[in-house]
Amino acid sequence: MTVHLQAIPCIFATMTLFGLILHGQASPAKSFAHTTVDKVDPYTMDLHLMHDFAASDGAVCLDGSPGAFYFRPATDPTHQNDWLFHFKGAGWCYDEQDCFGRSNMQFGSSTTWANTTGGWNGGILGPGDTVFGAFNKVVFLYCDGASFTGNRTDPVIVNGKPLYFRGLRIRNAILATLVRDHGLGSARDVLLTGCSSGGLAAYMHSDNMRDTMQQLAPKTLRKFRTAPCSGFFLYHDNVVGVPVYQEQMKNIFELSNSSGAFDHAPCGAVYSVDSGERWKCMFAQYAYAHTAVPTFVENSALDAWQTGCIFTAALVPNFPNQTGTSNGNCNAASNYTWRACSNNPENCTSAQMATMNMYEGDFVKAVQSTATYHAPGNGAFVHSCHTHCEGLSGPWTNFKINGVAMKDAVHGWWNSSGTEPAAKFTYTPCTYHTKSQPHKCNPTCIGDMDGAHALEHAEL
């Protein structure tokens, strides 16, 4: 019997993926040929447009173009069964008009994506990384606006154009294609990561993807862990007490029909559909609090995107029924009086810096208040540098806490047994100086990011 994603009420179930594999689109038993290692360019990945799953199962971007991924085979034969999964980030769209605007850009359409790319070669994704650099590398390309959670069967017509919210189908189709064509069914070690909204995706999808991999590679899989970068976006009011970001994420959750994405996730078990609060699973602190997958939090406690687009943001006028296509309203709280400070903490007054320290403290509390944070096998590198997606560039090796670099902290956690105390792999931030300058407290925070440019470094 042919099984299509559209016909399955809960496509997040691992059995859904097996339906994809078994109905002829992919086969876990199909043989494949590994690319000869000496022919692999470690700095180049090829685009794989999934026309087959777009046609059969609706795995499409906002504009209806096929979902896709970039792939580079392992560069060392000893790692041919090791995998680095990376969810690409690019923010979210929050309402119909916003998503319409997004559908006309590379963040909502695959029509302009290059056939090959030399990108995604920095930080944890760098080919020269001594632990992960030779792994099979997959970039899950992002074009649904809801961190790969959307599963709306019928398109939404906006300005005469159909918009498709199908991120979850794209995620499943990528896994099925990797099994069919690239040997994922023989996976041994898998690290799931992602940056920005892709980092949030890693938190949200972690448990289901681990369960899926255990069934796809039951005889070979020995390790599945998650290390999101800059994906821990706070459930937090803005500086004047308005729940801006919460309203935005709740709306895209409902617009995308994202509820089913959590049917087989621990967070979804806590926040049932009937509770009316399942949308909270779109926040890392709720997904992280209930995960069973060994997880390493890599994040700034004063993230350059969050200071402007959560803590000092305002809703777009008439949200969620705006007349334009604005993607949020960053820095707009209190008539933009916080913009200079939220863009760069060195511009903050003493009073403003004290308020920013409160946000940093709330971030640390949100992470540390969970049982996950303290559970054996986990870890964290939560720093104070005003950056975003820093784990994909120079700070991967340069940022340090107590003399330990971010890279070394992650490597130590990955190479551990998985049963060691979380405290062994946990690093926490210092607090900004309020009455002296520079305000920053960590001297390794060289090249701090101006918040006005944070989105440029959010894999956009």
PDB file of N, CA and C in Angstrom, residues 268-360:
ATOM      1  N   GLY A 268       5.575  17.435  24.135  1.00  0.00           N
ATOM      2  CA  GLY A 268       4.187  17.268  23.735  1.00  0.00           C
ATOM      3  C   GLY A 268       3.395  16.410  24.696  1.00  0.00           C
ATOM      4  N   ALA A 269       4.089  15.499  25.386  1.00  0.00           N
ATOM      5  CA  ALA A 269       3.406  14.681  26.390  1.00  0.00           C
ATOM      6  C   ALA A 269       3.024  15.502  27.606  1.00  0.00           C
ATOM      7  N   VAL A 270       3.826  16.512  27.899  1.00  0.00           N
ATOM      8  CA  VAL A 270       3.546  17.395  29.038  1.00  0.00           C
ATOM      9  C   VAL A 270       2.468  18.411  28.680  1.00  0.00           C
ATOM     10  N   TYR A 271       2.573  18.975  27.468  1.00  0.00           N
ATOM     11  CA  TYR A 271       1.613  19.973  27.007  1.00  0.00           C
ATOM     12  C   TYR A 271       0.746  19.333  25.920  1.00  0.00           C
ATOM     13  N   SER A 272      -0.334  18.735  26.333  1.00  0.00           N
ATOM     14  CA  SER A 272      -1.214  18.035  25.402  1.00  0.00           C
ATOM     15  C   SER A 272      -1.926  19.027  24.496  1.00  0.00           C
ATOM     16  N   VAL A 273      -2.501  18.506  23.435  1.00  0.00           N
ATOM     17  CA  VAL A 273      -3.286  19.350  22.538  1.00  0.00           C
ATOM     18  C   VAL A 273      -4.441  19.984  23.295  1.00  0.00           C
ATOM     19  N   ASP A 274      -5.078  19.209  24.159  1.00  0.00           N
ATOM     20  CA  ASP A 274      -6.234  19.710  24.902  1.00  0.00           C
ATOM     21  C   ASP A 274      -5.866  20.797  25.900  1.00  0.00           C
ATOM     22  N   SER A 275      -4.615  20.858  26.318  1.00  0.00           N
ATOM     23  CA  SER A 275      -4.208  21.860  27.299  1.00  0.00           C
ATOM     24  C   SER A 275      -4.234  23.269  26.736  1.00  0.00           C
ATOM     25  N   GLY A 276      -4.144  23.392  25.414  1.00  0.00           N
ATOM     26  CA  GLY A 276      -4.088  24.707  24.796  1.00  0.00           C
ATOM     27  C   GLY A 276      -2.738  25.386  24.946  1.00  0.00           C
ATOM     28  N   GLU A 277      -1.760  24.657  25.492  1.00  0.00           N
ATOM     29  CA  GLU A 277      -0.449  25.260  25.739  1.00  0.00           C
ATOM     30  C   GLU A 277       0.675  24.550  24.997  1.00  0.00           C
ATOM     31  N   ARG A 278       0.341  23.703  24.029  1.00  0.00           N
ATOM     32  CA  ARG A 278       1.400  22.987  23.320  1.00  0.00           C
ATOM     33  C   ARG A 278       2.309  23.938  22.557  1.00  0.00           C
ATOM     34  N   TRP A 279       1.831  25.112  22.229  1.00  0.00           N
ATOM     35  CA  TRP A 279       2.665  26.072  21.518  1.00  0.00           C
ATOM     36  C   TRP A 279       3.919  26.442  22.308  1.00  0.00           C
ATOM     37  N   LYS A 280       3.898  26.222  23.611  1.00  0.00           N
ATOM     38  CA  LYS A 280       5.084  26.520  24.421  1.00  0.00           C
ATOM     39  C   LYS A 280       6.255  25.611  24.060  1.00  0.00           C
ATOM     40  N   CYS A 281       5.973  24.474  23.426  1.00  0.00           N
ATOM     41  CA  CYS A 281       7.055  23.594  22.991  1.00  0.00           C
ATOM     42  C   CYS A 281       7.893  24.231  21.896  1.00  0.00           C
ATOM     43  N   MET A 282       7.429  25.354  21.343  1.00  0.00           N
ATOM     44  CA  MET A 282       8.221  26.109  20.378  1.00  0.00           C
ATOM     45  C   MET A 282       9.326  26.905  21.064  1.00  0.00           C
ATOM     46  N   PHE A 283       9.442  26.791  22.361  1.00  0.00           N
ATOM     47  CA  PHE A 283      10.481  27.485  23.115  1.00  0.00           C
ATOM     48  C   PHE A 283      11.466  26.469  23.670  1.00  0.00           C
ATOM     49  N   ALA A 284      12.752  26.765  23.508  1.00  0.00           N
ATOM     50  CA  ALA A 284      13.792  25.814  23.890  1.00  0.00           C
ATOM     51  C   ALA A 284      13.712  25.433  25.353  1.00  0.00           C
ATOM     52  N   GLN A 285      13.373  26.383  26.222  1.00  0.00           N
ATOM     53  CA  GLN A 285      13.401  26.052  27.646  1.00  0.00           C
ATOM     54  C   GLN A 285      12.371  24.997  28.015  1.00  0.00           C
ATOM     55  N   TYR A 286      11.298  24.878  27.232  1.00  0.00           N
ATOM     56  CA  TYR A 286      10.302  23.835  27.488  1.00  0.00           C
ATOM     57  C   TYR A 286      10.702  22.523  26.817  1.00  0.00           C
ATOM     58  N   ALA A 287      11.213  22.587  25.593  1.00  0.00           N
ATOM     59  CA  ALA A 287      11.672  21.369  24.921  1.00  0.00           C
ATOM     60  C   ALA A 287      12.870  20.773  25.659  1.00  0.00           C
ATOM     61  N   TYR A 288      13.814  21.618  26.036  1.00  0.00           N
ATOM     62  CA  TYR A 288      15.021  21.181  26.732  1.00  0.00           C
ATOM     63  C   TYR A 288      14.700  20.575  28.093  1.00  0.00           C
ATOM     64  N   ALA A 289      13.719  21.129  28.768  1.00  0.00           N
ATOM     65  CA  ALA A 289      13.378  20.667  30.119  1.00  0.00           C
ATOM     66  C   ALA A 289      12.946  19.213  30.146  1.00  0.00           C
ATOM     67  N   HIS A 290      12.470  18.695  29.007  1.00  0.00           N
ATOM     68  CA  HIS A 290      11.899  17.348  28.998  1.00  0.00           C
ATOM     69  C   HIS A 290      12.635  16.375  28.076  1.00  0.00           C
ATOM     70  N   THR A 291      13.731  16.795  27.473  1.00  0.00           N
ATOM     71  CA  THR A 291      14.440  15.919  26.543  1.00  0.00           C
ATOM     72  C   THR A 291      15.141  14.783  27.276  1.00  0.00           C
ATOM     73  N   ALA A 292      15.253  13.652  26.594  1.00  0.00           N
ATOM     74  CA  ALA A 292      15.995  12.512  27.126  1.00  0.00           C
ATOM     75  C   ALA A 292      17.297  12.297  26.362  1.00  0.00           C
ATOM     76  N   VAL A 293      17.570  13.152  25.378  1.00  0.00           N
ATOM     77  CA  VAL A 293      18.775  13.038  24.568  1.00  0.00           C
ATOM     78  C   VAL A 293      19.916  13.820  25.224  1.00  0.00           C
ATOM     79  N   PRO A 294      21.099  13.244  25.330  1.00  0.00           N
ATOM     80  CA  PRO A 294      22.237  14.006  25.852  1.00  0.00           C
ATOM     81  C   PRO A 294      22.416  15.307  25.065  1.00  0.00           C
ATOM     82  N   THR A 295      22.407  16.422  25.777  1.00  0.00           N
ATOM     83  CA  THR A 295      22.350  17.733  25.130  1.00  0.00           C
ATOM     84  C   THR A 295      23.405  18.666  25.702  1.00  0.00           C
ATOM     85  N   PHE A 296      24.047  19.404  24.805  1.00  0.00           N
ATOM     86  CA  PHE A 296      25.017  20.424  25.202  1.00  0.00           C
ATOM     87  C   PHE A 296      24.495  21.776  24.747  1.00  0.00           C
ATOM     88  N   VAL A 297      24.249  22.672  25.690  1.00  0.00           N
ATOM     89  CA  VAL A 297      23.749  24.014  25.387  1.00  0.00           C
ATOM     90  C   VAL A 297      24.932  24.914  25.062  1.00  0.00           C
ATOM     91  N   GLU A 298      24.956  25.454  23.854  1.00  0.00           N
ATOM     92  CA  GLU A 298      25.979  26.449  23.496  1.00  0.00           C
ATOM     93  C   GLU A 298      25.243  27.732  23.151  1.00  0.00           C
ATOM     94  N   ASN A 299      25.386  28.746  24.002  1.00  0.00           N
ATOM     95  CA  ASN A 299      24.576  29.954  23.833  1.00  0.00           C
ATOM     96  C   ASN A 299      25.170  31.112  24.611  1.00  0.00           C
ATOM     97  N   SER A 300      24.936  32.301  24.096  1.00  0.00           N
ATOM     98  CA  SER A 300      25.202  33.504  24.878  1.00  0.00           C
ATOM     99  C   SER A 300      24.011  33.766  25.784  1.00  0.00           C
ATOM    100  N   ALA A 301      24.293  34.157  27.016  1.00  0.00           N
ATOM    101  CA  ALA A 301      23.214  34.533  27.924  1.00  0.00           C
ATOM    102  C   ALA A 301      22.708  35.930  27.618  1.00  0.00           C
ATOM    103  N   LEU A 302      23.477  36.676  26.823  1.00  0.00           N
ATOM    104  CA  LEU A 302      23.041  37.994  26.353  1.00  0.00           C
ATOM    105  C   LEU A 302      23.187  38.006  24.835  1.00  0.00           C
ATOM    106  N   ASP A 303      22.428  37.131  24.221  1.00  0.00           N
ATOM    107  CA  ASP A 303      22.478  36.892  22.779  1.00  0.00           C
ATOM    108  C   ASP A 303      22.144  38.157  21.998  1.00  0.00           C
ATOM    109  N   ALA A 304      22.914  38.415  20.937  1.00  0.00           N
ATOM    110  CA  ALA A 304      22.769  39.648  20.172  1.00  0.00           C
ATOM    111  C   ALA A 304      21.444  39.737  19.433  1.00  0.00           C
ATOM    112  N   TRP A 305      20.847  38.600  19.067  1.00  0.00           N
ATOM    113  CA  TRP A 305      19.524  38.651  18.444  1.00  0.00           C
ATOM    114  C   TRP A 305      18.451  38.865  19.501  1.00  0.00           C
ATOM    115  N   GLN A 306      18.583  38.221  20.619  1.00  0.00           N
ATOM    116  CA  GLN A 306      17.546  38.297  21.651  1.00  0.00           C
ATOM    117  C   GLN A 306      17.440  39.667  22.296  1.00  0.00           C
ATOM    118  N   THR A 307      18.559  40.373  22.466  1.00  0.00           N
ATOM    119  CA  THR A 307      18.470  41.685  23.108  1.00  0.00           C
ATOM    120  C   THR A 307      17.634  42.647  22.275  1.00  0.00           C
ATOM    121  N   GLY A 308      17.711  42.520  20.954  1.00  0.00           N
ATOM    122  CA  GLY A 308      16.943  43.416  20.106  1.00  0.00           C
ATOM    123  C   GLY A 308      15.577  42.899  19.715  1.00  0.00           C
ATOM    124  N   CYS A 309      15.469  41.590  19.501  1.00  0.00           N
ATOM    125  CA  CYS A 309      14.254  41.042  18.891  1.00  0.00           C
ATOM    126  C   CYS A 309      13.357  40.289  19.865  1.00  0.00           C
ATOM    127  N   ILE A 310      13.770  40.185  21.125  1.00  0.00           N
ATOM    128  CA  ILE A 310      12.895  39.688  22.189  1.00  0.00           C
ATOM    129  C   ILE A 310      12.768  40.750  23.279  1.00  0.00           C
ATOM    130  N   PHE A 311      13.921  41.132  23.854  1.00  0.00           N
ATOM    131  CA  PHE A 311      13.882  41.967  25.051  1.00  0.00           C
ATOM    132  C   PHE A 311      13.503  43.417  24.769  1.00  0.00           C
ATOM    133  N   THR A 312      13.840  43.943  23.623  1.00  0.00           N
ATOM    134  CA  THR A 312      13.473  45.338  23.324  1.00  0.00           C
ATOM    135  C   THR A 312      12.627  45.428  22.047  1.00  0.00           C
ATOM    136  N   ALA A 313      11.912  44.369  21.732  1.00  0.00           N
ATOM    137  CA  ALA A 313      11.071  44.346  20.528  1.00  0.00           C
ATOM    138  C   ALA A 313       9.662  44.835  20.834  1.00  0.00           C
ATOM    139  N   ALA A 314       8.944  45.164  19.778  1.00  0.00           N
ATOM    140  CA  ALA A 314       7.523  45.501  19.865  1.00  0.00           C
ATOM    141  C   ALA A 314       6.800  44.742  18.760  1.00  0.00           C
ATOM    142  N   LEU A 315       5.509  44.561  18.930  1.00  0.00           N
ATOM    143  CA  LEU A 315       4.727  43.923  17.880  1.00  0.00           C
ATOM    144  C   LEU A 315       4.583  44.857  16.686  1.00  0.00           C
ATOM    145  N   VAL A 316       4.543  44.283  15.511  1.00  0.00           N
ATOM    146  CA  VAL A 316       4.239  45.051  14.311  1.00  0.00           C
ATOM    147  C   VAL A 316       2.827  45.620  14.458  1.00  0.00           C
ATOM    148  N   PRO A 317       2.597  46.861  14.051  1.00  0.00           N
ATOM    149  CA  PRO A 317       1.242  47.416  14.148  1.00  0.00           C
ATOM    150  C   PRO A 317       0.195  46.499  13.517  1.00  0.00           C
ATOM    151  N   ASN A 318      -0.889  46.296  14.241  1.00  0.00           N
ATOM    152  CA  ASN A 318      -2.028  45.475  13.812  1.00  0.00           C
ATOM    153  C   ASN A 318      -1.708  43.975  13.743  1.00  0.00           C
ATOM    154  N   PHE A 319      -0.613  43.553  14.368  1.00  0.00           N
ATOM    155  CA  PHE A 319      -0.282  42.122  14.396  1.00  0.00           C
ATOM    156  C   PHE A 319      -1.448  41.345  15.022  1.00  0.00           C
ATOM    157  N   PRO A 320      -1.820  40.202  14.436  1.00  0.00           N
ATOM    158  CA  PRO A 320      -1.207  39.488  13.303  1.00  0.00           C
ATOM    159  C   PRO A 320      -1.843  39.798  11.958  1.00  0.00           C
ATOM    160  N   ASN A 321      -2.449  40.969  11.844  1.00  0.00           N
ATOM    161  CA  ASN A 321      -3.125  41.338  10.597  1.00  0.00           C
ATOM    162  C   ASN A 321      -2.490  42.574   9.986  1.00  0.00           C
ATOM    163  N   GLN A 322      -1.177  42.572   9.939  1.00  0.00           N
ATOM    164  CA  GLN A 322      -0.463  43.719   9.388  1.00  0.00           C
ATOM    165  C   GLN A 322      -0.776  43.900   7.911  1.00  0.00           C
ATOM    166  N   THR A 323      -0.553  45.099   7.421  1.00  0.00           N
ATOM    167  CA  THR A 323      -0.798  45.380   6.008  1.00  0.00           C
ATOM    168  C   THR A 323       0.469  45.281   5.176  1.00  0.00           C
ATOM    169  N   GLY A 324       1.632  45.313   5.840  1.00  0.00           N
ATOM    170  CA  GLY A 324       2.894  45.156   5.134  1.00  0.00           C
ATOM    171  C   GLY A 324       3.410  43.736   5.254  1.00  0.00           C
ATOM    172  N   THR A 325       4.722  43.570   5.106  1.00  0.00           N
ATOM    173  CA  THR A 325       5.326  42.241   5.223  1.00  0.00           C
ATOM    174  C   THR A 325       6.491  42.261   6.214  1.00  0.00           C
ATOM    175  N   SER A 326       6.362  43.086   7.249  1.00  0.00           N
ATOM    176  CA  SER A 326       7.446  43.219   8.225  1.00  0.00           C
ATOM    177  C   SER A 326       7.697  41.902   8.950  1.00  0.00           C
ATOM    178  N   ASN A 327       8.969  41.608   9.177  1.00  0.00           N
ATOM    179  CA  ASN A 327       9.362  40.412   9.919  1.00  0.00           C
ATOM    180  C   ASN A 327       9.763  40.828  11.334  1.00  0.00           C
ATOM    181  N   GLY A 328       8.750  41.029  12.163  1.00  0.00           N
ATOM    182  CA  GLY A 328       9.009  41.481  13.522  1.00  0.00           C
ATOM    183  C   GLY A 328       9.325  42.965  13.571  1.00  0.00           C
ATOM    184  N   ASN A 329       9.594  43.444  14.785  1.00  0.00           N
ATOM    185  CA  ASN A 329       9.825  44.872  15.003  1.00  0.00           C
ATOM    186  C   ASN A 329      10.897  45.016  16.088  1.00  0.00           C
ATOM    187  N   CYS A 330      12.105  44.619  15.741  1.00  0.00           N
ATOM    188  CA  CYS A 330      13.196  44.587  16.713  1.00  0.00           C
ATOM    189  C   CYS A 330      13.585  45.999  17.161  1.00  0.00           C
ATOM    190  N   ASN A 331      13.992  46.102  18.419  1.00  0.00           N
ATOM    191  CA  ASN A 331      14.490  47.346  19.021  1.00  0.00           C
ATOM    192  C   ASN A 331      13.438  48.439  19.176  1.00  0.00           C
ATOM    193  N   ALA A 332      12.177  48.131  18.896  1.00  0.00           N
ATOM    194  CA  ALA A 332      11.157  49.189  18.811  1.00  0.00           C
ATOM    195  C   ALA A 332      10.489  49.515  20.142  1.00  0.00           C
ATOM    196  N   ALA A 333      10.778  48.770  21.200  1.00  0.00           N
ATOM    197  CA  ALA A 333      10.142  49.041  22.493  1.00  0.00           C
ATOM    198  C   ALA A 333      10.492  50.445  22.980  1.00  0.00           C
ATOM    199  N   SER A 334       9.520  51.072  23.637  1.00  0.00           N
ATOM    200  CA  SER A 334       9.720  52.422  24.200  1.00  0.00           C
ATOM    201  C   SER A 334      10.244  53.393  23.149  1.00  0.00           C
ATOM    202  N   ASN A 335       9.633  53.299  21.960  1.00  0.00           N
ATOM    203  CA  ASN A 335       9.959  54.224  20.875  1.00  0.00           C
ATOM    204  C   ASN A 335      11.454  54.203  20.531  1.00  0.00           C
ATOM    205  N   TYR A 336      12.007  53.023  20.507  1.00  0.00           N
ATOM    206  CA  TYR A 336      13.390  52.772  20.090  1.00  0.00           C
ATOM    207  C   TYR A 336      14.439  53.349  21.048  1.00  0.00           C
ATOM    208  N   THR A 337      14.060  53.699  22.254  1.00  0.00           N
ATOM    209  CA  THR A 337      15.018  54.304  23.180  1.00  0.00           C
ATOM    210  C   THR A 337      16.076  53.312  23.661  1.00  0.00           C
ATOM    211  N   TRP A 338      15.833  52.012  23.454  1.00  0.00           N
ATOM    212  CA  TRP A 338      16.790  50.997  23.868  1.00  0.00           C
ATOM    213  C   TRP A 338      17.678  50.532  22.718  1.00  0.00           C
ATOM    214  N   ARG A 339      17.482  51.077  21.528  1.00  0.00           N
ATOM    215  CA  ARG A 339      18.148  50.516  20.349  1.00  0.00           C
ATOM    216  C   ARG A 339      19.672  50.525  20.462  1.00  0.00           C
ATOM    217  N   ALA A 340      20.264  51.643  20.852  1.00  0.00           N
ATOM    218  CA  ALA A 340      21.728  51.711  20.931  1.00  0.00           C
ATOM    219  C   ALA A 340      22.270  50.696  21.934  1.00  0.00           C
ATOM    220  N   CYS A 341      21.590  50.562  23.050  1.00  0.00           N
ATOM    221  CA  CYS A 341      22.031  49.631  24.091  1.00  0.00           C
ATOM    222  C   CYS A 341      21.834  48.181  23.665  1.00  0.00           C
ATOM    223  N   SER A 342      20.684  47.871  23.101  1.00  0.00           N
ATOM    224  CA  SER A 342      20.415  46.479  22.725  1.00  0.00           C
ATOM    225  C   SER A 342      21.272  46.046  21.553  1.00  0.00           C
ATOM    226  N   ASN A 343      21.693  46.998  20.716  1.00  0.00           N
ATOM    227  CA  ASN A 343      22.593  46.659  19.616  1.00  0.00           C
ATOM    228  C   ASN A 343      24.019  46.430  20.085  1.00  0.00           C
ATOM    229  N   ASN A 344      24.412  47.098  21.149  1.00  0.00           N
ATOM    230  CA  ASN A 344      25.781  46.969  21.655  1.00  0.00           C
ATOM    231  C   ASN A 344      25.799  47.339  23.133  1.00  0.00           C
ATOM    232  N   PRO A 345      26.029  46.384  24.013  1.00  0.00           N
ATOM    233  CA  PRO A 345      26.000  46.667  25.452  1.00  0.00           C
ATOM    234  C   PRO A 345      26.963  47.767  25.883  1.00  0.00           C
ATOM    235  N   GLU A 346      28.011  48.016  25.116  1.00  0.00           N
ATOM    236  CA  GLU A 346      28.934  49.089  25.491  1.00  0.00           C
ATOM    237  C   GLU A 346      28.286  50.467  25.363  1.00  0.00           C
ATOM    238  N   ASN A 347      27.157  50.535  24.671  1.00  0.00           N
ATOM    239  CA  ASN A 347      26.419  51.794  24.559  1.00  0.00           C
ATOM    240  C   ASN A 347      25.402  51.985  25.670  1.00  0.00           C
ATOM    241  N   CYS A 348      25.264  51.005  26.537  1.00  0.00           N
ATOM    242  CA  CYS A 348      24.257  51.074  27.601  1.00  0.00           C
ATOM    243  C   CYS A 348      24.692  52.030  28.711  1.00  0.00           C
ATOM    244  N   THR A 349      23.724  52.734  29.272  1.00  0.00           N
ATOM    245  CA  THR A 349      23.978  53.474  30.497  1.00  0.00           C
ATOM    246  C   THR A 349      24.118  52.479  31.644  1.00  0.00           C
ATOM    247  N   SER A 350      24.526  52.961  32.794  1.00  0.00           N
ATOM    248  CA  SER A 350      24.649  52.064  33.944  1.00  0.00           C
ATOM    249  C   SER A 350      23.318  51.417  34.276  1.00  0.00           C
ATOM    250  N   ALA A 351      22.247  52.217  34.226  1.00  0.00           N
ATOM    251  CA  ALA A 351      20.922  51.683  34.540  1.00  0.00           C
ATOM    252  C   ALA A 351      20.488  50.670  33.492  1.00  0.00           C
ATOM    253  N   GLN A 352      20.737  50.960  32.233  1.00  0.00           N
ATOM    254  CA  GLN A 352      20.374  50.023  31.174  1.00  0.00           C
ATOM    255  C   GLN A 352      21.180  48.743  31.276  1.00  0.00           C
ATOM    256  N   MET A 353      22.462  48.861  31.612  1.00  0.00           N
ATOM    257  CA  MET A 353      23.292  47.671  31.732  1.00  0.00           C
ATOM    258  C   MET A 353      22.807  46.783  32.859  1.00  0.00           C
ATOM    259  N   ALA A 354      22.344  47.403  33.933  1.00  0.00           N
ATOM    260  CA  ALA A 354      21.780  46.618  35.033  1.00  0.00           C
ATOM    261  C   ALA A 354      20.545  45.854  34.579  1.00  0.00           C
ATOM    262  N   THR A 355      19.736  46.475  33.720  1.00  0.00           N
ATOM    263  CA  THR A 355      18.551  45.805  33.183  1.00  0.00           C
ATOM    264  C   THR A 355      18.943  44.667  32.252  1.00  0.00           C
ATOM    265  N   MET A 356      19.967  44.887  31.427  1.00  0.00           N
ATOM    266  CA  MET A 356      20.462  43.813  30.562  1.00  0.00           C
ATOM    267  C   MET A 356      21.005  42.657  31.397  1.00  0.00           C
ATOM    268  N   ASN A 357      21.649  42.966  32.506  1.00  0.00           N
ATOM    269  CA  ASN A 357      22.127  41.908  33.397  1.00  0.00           C
ATOM    270  C   ASN A 357      20.973  41.086  33.962  1.00  0.00           C
ATOM    271  N   MET A 358      19.836  41.737  34.149  1.00  0.00           N
ATOM    272  CA  MET A 358      18.659  41.007  34.612  1.00  0.00           C
ATOM    273  C   MET A 358      18.232  39.986  33.565  1.00  0.00           C
ATOM    274  N   TYR A 359      18.267  40.382  32.291  1.00  0.00           N
ATOM    275  CA  TYR A 359      17.917  39.432  31.226  1.00  0.00           C
ATOM    276  C   TYR A 359      18.911  38.281  31.197  1.00  0.00           C
ATOM    277  N   GLU A 360      20.194  38.601  31.324  1.00  0.00           N
ATOM    278  CA  GLU A 360      21.210  37.550  31.361  1.00  0.00           C
ATOM    279  C   GLU A 360      20.951  36.600  32.528  1.00  0.00           C
TER     280      GLU A 360
END
